[in-house]
mmCIF file of C-alpha atoms in Angstrom:
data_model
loop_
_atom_site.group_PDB
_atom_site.id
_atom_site.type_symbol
_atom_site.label_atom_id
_atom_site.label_comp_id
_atom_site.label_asym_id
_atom_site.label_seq_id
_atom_site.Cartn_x
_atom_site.Cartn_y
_atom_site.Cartn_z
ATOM 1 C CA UNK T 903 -44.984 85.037 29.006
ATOM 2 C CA UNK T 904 -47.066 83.012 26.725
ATOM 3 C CA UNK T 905 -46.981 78.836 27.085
ATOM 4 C CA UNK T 906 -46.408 78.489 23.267
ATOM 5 C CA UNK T 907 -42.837 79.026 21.406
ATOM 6 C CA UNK T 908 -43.199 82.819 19.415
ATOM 7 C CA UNK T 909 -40.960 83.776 16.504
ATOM 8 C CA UNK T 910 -38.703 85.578 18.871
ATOM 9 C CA UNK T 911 -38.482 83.806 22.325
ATOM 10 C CA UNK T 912 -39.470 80.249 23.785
ATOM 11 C CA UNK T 913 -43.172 79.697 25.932
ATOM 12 C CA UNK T 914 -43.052 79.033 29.463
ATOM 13 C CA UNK T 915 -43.888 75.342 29.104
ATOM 14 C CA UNK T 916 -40.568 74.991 26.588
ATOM 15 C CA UNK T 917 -38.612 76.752 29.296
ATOM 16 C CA UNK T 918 -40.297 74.805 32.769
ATOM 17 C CA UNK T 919 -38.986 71.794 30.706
ATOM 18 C CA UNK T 920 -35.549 72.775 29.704
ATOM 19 C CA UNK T 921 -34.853 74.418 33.220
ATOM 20 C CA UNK T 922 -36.412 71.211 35.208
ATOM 21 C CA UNK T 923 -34.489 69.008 33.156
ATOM 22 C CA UNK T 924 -30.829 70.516 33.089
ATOM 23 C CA UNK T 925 -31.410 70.799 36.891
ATOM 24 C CA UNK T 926 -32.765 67.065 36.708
ATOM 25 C CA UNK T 927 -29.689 65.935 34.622
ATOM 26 C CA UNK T 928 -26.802 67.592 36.950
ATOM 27 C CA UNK T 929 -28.998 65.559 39.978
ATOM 28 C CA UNK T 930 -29.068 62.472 38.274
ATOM 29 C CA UNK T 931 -25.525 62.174 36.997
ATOM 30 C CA UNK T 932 -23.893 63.374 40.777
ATOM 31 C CA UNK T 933 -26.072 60.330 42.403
ATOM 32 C CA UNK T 934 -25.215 58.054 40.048
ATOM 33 C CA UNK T 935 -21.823 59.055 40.330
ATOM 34 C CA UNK T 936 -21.811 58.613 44.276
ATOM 35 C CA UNK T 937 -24.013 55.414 44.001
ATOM 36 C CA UNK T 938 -21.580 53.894 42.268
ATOM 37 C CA UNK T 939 -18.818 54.361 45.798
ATOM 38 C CA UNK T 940 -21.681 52.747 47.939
ATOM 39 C CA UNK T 941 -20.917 49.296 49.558
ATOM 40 C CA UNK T 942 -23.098 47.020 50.729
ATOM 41 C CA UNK T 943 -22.994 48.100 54.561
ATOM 42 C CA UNK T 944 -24.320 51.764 53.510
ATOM 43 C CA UNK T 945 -27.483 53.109 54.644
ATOM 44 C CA UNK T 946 -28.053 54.268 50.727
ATOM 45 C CA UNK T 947 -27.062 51.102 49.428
ATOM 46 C CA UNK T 948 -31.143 49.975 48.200
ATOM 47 C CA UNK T 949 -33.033 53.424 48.474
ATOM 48 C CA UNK T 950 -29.992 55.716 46.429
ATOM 49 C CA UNK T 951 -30.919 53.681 43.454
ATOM 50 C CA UNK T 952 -34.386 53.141 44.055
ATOM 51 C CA UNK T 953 -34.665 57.322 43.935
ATOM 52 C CA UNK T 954 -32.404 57.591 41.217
ATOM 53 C CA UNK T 955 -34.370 54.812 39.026
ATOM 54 C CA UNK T 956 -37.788 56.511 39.820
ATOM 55 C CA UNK T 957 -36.107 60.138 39.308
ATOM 56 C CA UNK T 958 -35.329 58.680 36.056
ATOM 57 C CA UNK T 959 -38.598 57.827 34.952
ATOM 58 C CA UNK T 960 -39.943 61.010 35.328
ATOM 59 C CA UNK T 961 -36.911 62.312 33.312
ATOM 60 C CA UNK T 962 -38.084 59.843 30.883
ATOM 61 C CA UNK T 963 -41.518 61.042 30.791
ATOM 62 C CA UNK T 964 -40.348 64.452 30.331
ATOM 63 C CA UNK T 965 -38.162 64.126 27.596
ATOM 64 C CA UNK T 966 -41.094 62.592 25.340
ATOM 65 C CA UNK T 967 -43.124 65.459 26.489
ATOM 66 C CA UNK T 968 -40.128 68.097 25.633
ATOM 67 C CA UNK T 969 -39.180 66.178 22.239
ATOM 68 C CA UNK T 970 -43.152 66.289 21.248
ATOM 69 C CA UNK T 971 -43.578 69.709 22.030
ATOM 70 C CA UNK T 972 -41.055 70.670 20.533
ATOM 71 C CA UNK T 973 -42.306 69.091 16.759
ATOM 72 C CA UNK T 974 -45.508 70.576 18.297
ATOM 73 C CA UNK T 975 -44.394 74.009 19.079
ATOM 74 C CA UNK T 976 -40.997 74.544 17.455
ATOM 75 C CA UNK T 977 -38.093 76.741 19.061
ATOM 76 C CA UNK T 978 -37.788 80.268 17.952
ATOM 77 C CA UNK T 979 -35.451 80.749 15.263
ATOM 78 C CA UNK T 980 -31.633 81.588 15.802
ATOM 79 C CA UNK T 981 -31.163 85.197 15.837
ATOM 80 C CA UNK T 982 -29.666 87.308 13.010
ATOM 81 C CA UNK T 983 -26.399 88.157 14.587
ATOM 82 C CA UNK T 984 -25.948 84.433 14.813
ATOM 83 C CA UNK T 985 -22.898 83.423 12.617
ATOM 84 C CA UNK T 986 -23.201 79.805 10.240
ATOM 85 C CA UNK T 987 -21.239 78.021 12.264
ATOM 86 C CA UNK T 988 -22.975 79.290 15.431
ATOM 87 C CA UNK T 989 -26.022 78.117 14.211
ATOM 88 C CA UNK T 990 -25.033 74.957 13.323
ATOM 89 C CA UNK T 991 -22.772 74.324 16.349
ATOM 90 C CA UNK T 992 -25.904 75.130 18.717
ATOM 91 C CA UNK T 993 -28.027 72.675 16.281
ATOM 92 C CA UNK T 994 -25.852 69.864 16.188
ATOM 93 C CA UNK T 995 -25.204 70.085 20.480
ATOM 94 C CA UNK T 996 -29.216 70.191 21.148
ATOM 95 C CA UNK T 997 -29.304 67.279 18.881
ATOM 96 C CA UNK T 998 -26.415 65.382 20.567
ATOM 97 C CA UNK T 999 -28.123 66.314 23.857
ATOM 98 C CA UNK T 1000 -31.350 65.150 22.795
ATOM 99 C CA UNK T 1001 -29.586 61.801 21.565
ATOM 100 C CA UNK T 1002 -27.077 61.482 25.062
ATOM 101 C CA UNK T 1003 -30.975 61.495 26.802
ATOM 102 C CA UNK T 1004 -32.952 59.128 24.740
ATOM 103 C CA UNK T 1005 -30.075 56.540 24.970
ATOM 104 C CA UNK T 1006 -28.850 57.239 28.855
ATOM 105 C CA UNK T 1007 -32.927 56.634 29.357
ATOM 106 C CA UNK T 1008 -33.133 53.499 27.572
ATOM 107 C CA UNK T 1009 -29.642 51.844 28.368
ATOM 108 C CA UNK T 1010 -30.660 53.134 32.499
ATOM 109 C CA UNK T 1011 -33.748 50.762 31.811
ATOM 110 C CA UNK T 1012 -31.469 47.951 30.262
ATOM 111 C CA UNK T 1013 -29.200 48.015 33.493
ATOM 112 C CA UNK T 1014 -33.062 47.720 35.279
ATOM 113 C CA UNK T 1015 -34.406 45.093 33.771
ATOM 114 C CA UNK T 1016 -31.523 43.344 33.179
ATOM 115 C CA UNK T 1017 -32.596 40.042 35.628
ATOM 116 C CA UNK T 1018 -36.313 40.806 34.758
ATOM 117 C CA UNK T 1019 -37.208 42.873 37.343
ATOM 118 C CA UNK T 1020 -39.812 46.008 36.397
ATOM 119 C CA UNK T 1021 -38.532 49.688 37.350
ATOM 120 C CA UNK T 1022 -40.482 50.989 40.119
ATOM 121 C CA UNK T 1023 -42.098 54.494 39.970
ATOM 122 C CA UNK T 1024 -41.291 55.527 43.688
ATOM 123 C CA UNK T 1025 -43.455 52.478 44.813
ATOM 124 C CA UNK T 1026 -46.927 53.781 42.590
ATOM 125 C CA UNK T 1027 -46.312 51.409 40.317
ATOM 126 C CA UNK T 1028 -43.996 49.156 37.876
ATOM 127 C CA UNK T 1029 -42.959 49.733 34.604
ATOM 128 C CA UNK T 1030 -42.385 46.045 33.563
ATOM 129 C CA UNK T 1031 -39.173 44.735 32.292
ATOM 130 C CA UNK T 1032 -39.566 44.205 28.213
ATOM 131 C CA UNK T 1033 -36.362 43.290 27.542
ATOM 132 C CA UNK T 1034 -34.055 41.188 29.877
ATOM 133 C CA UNK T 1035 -31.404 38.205 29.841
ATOM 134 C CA UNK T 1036 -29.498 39.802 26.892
ATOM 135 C CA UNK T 1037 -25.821 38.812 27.362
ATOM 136 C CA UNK T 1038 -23.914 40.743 29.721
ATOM 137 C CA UNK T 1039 -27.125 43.421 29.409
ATOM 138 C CA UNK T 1040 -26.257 45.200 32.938
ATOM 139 C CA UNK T 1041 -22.662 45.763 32.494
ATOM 140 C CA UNK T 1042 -23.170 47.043 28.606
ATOM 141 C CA UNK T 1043 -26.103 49.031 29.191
ATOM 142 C CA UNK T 1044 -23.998 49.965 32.236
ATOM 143 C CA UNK T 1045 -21.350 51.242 30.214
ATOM 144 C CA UNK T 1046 -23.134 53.188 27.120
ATOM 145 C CA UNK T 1047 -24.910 54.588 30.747
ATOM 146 C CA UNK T 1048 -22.106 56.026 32.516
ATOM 147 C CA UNK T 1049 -19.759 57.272 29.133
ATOM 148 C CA UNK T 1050 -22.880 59.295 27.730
ATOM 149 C CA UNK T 1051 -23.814 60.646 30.625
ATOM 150 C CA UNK T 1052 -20.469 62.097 30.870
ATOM 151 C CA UNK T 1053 -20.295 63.293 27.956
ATOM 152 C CA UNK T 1054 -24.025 64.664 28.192
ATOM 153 C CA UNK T 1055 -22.776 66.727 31.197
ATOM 154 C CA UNK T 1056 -19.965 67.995 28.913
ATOM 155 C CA UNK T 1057 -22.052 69.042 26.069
ATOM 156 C CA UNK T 1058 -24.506 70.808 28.865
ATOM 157 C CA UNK T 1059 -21.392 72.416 29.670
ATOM 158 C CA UNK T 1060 -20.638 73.949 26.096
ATOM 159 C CA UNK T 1061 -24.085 74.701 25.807
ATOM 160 C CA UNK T 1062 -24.293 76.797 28.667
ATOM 161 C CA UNK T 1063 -20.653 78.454 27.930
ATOM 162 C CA UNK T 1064 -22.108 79.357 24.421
ATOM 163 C CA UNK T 1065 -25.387 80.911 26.076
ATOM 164 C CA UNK T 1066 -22.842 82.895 28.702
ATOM 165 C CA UNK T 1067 -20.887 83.819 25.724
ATOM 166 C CA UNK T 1068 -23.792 85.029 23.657
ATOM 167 C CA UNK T 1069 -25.116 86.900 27.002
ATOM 168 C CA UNK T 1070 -21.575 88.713 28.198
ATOM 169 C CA UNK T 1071 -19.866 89.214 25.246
ATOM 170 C CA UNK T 1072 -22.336 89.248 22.503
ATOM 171 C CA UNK T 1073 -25.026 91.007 24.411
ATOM 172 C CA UNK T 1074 -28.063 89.787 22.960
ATOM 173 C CA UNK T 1075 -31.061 88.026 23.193
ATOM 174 C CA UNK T 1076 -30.020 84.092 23.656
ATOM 175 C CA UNK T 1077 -29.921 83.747 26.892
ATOM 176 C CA UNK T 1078 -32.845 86.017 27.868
ATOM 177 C CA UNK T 1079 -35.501 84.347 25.146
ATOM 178 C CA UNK T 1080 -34.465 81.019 27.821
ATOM 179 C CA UNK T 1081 -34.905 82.930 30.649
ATOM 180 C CA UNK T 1082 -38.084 84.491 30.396
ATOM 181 C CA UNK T 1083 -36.439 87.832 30.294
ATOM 182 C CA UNK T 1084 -37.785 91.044 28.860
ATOM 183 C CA UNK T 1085 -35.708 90.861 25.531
ATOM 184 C CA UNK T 1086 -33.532 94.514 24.143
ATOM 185 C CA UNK T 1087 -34.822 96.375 22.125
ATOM 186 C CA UNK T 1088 -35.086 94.360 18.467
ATOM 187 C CA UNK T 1089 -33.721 96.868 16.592
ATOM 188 C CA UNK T 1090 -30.486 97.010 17.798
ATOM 189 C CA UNK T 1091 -28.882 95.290 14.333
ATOM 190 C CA UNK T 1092 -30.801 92.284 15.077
ATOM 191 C CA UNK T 1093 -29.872 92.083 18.618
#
């Protein structure tokens, strides 16, 4: 497997990235989820969000590298078989998904930073806080947090039905160009 996009399946650094981040975004949204049932007498209480914070910088970092490469080196195109409204359902998701990460990144720092503290990258170092002191900036950011990352996990969850669908049913090529799979044979009507 090449480390560049081709006309007719992704690279391996396109697929390391998706595969390390879905896997990233299912961990991050179940310990958020359970950090929020901590109380103050739990042995998680400080170091759940402290890993969950620094986890989420490296998510961060990862999605500019993933966005960038992707201008850089861009995804194969959609195969033939694919209908319209296939193509432009899948579009408009990865787009949504790509949006649902930017903003659960940035609001994550708002909740952070909100009483001027920096973020700290599993004790290296500090990513300082920018913005603070905005009114009622925890509970907001808070908010736009927890509802997109909800609905993130939903659209991952359409995303992968679609890419089971195209797999079982449609038998062709979707699934495999993600997986690093040998793909069938091309000629099968533009399987």
């Amino acid at each position: 497997m090449q480390w560049r996009n081709s006309k007719d399946r992704f690279g391996w650094l396109a697929t390391s990235l998706h595969w390390v981040m879905a896997v990233m975004v299912v961990g991050l949204a179940a310990v958020g989820l359970w950090m929020t049932s901590l109380n103050y007498y739990s042995p998680w209480y400080t170091s759940a969000p402290f890993w969950h914070k620094s986890i989420g910088l490296v998510f961060a970092a990862l999605l500019l590298v993933r966005l960038l490469w992707r201008w850089l080196s861009p995804a194969p195109a959609a195969l033939p078989t694919h209908s319209r409204v296939e193509r432009m359902a899948a579009g408009t998701a990865q787009w949504l998904m790509y949006a649902a990460m930017l903003i659960i990144v940035i609001s994550g720092y708002l909740i952070s930073t909100a009483k001027g503290s920096g973020v700290s990258l599993f004790g290296w170092f500090e990513v300082p806080a920018l913005i603070s002191g905005l009114p009622e900036q925890a509970d907001r950011a808070g908010a736009v947090h927890y509802w997109l990352a909800l609905g993130l996990l939903g659209l991952a969850g359409l995303h992968a039905l679609g890419a089971l669908k195209h797999h079982l049913i449609d038998k062709d090529n979707t699934l495999r160009r993600m997986l690093g799979m040998r793909l069938r044979n091309s000629t099968e009507n533009g399987k």
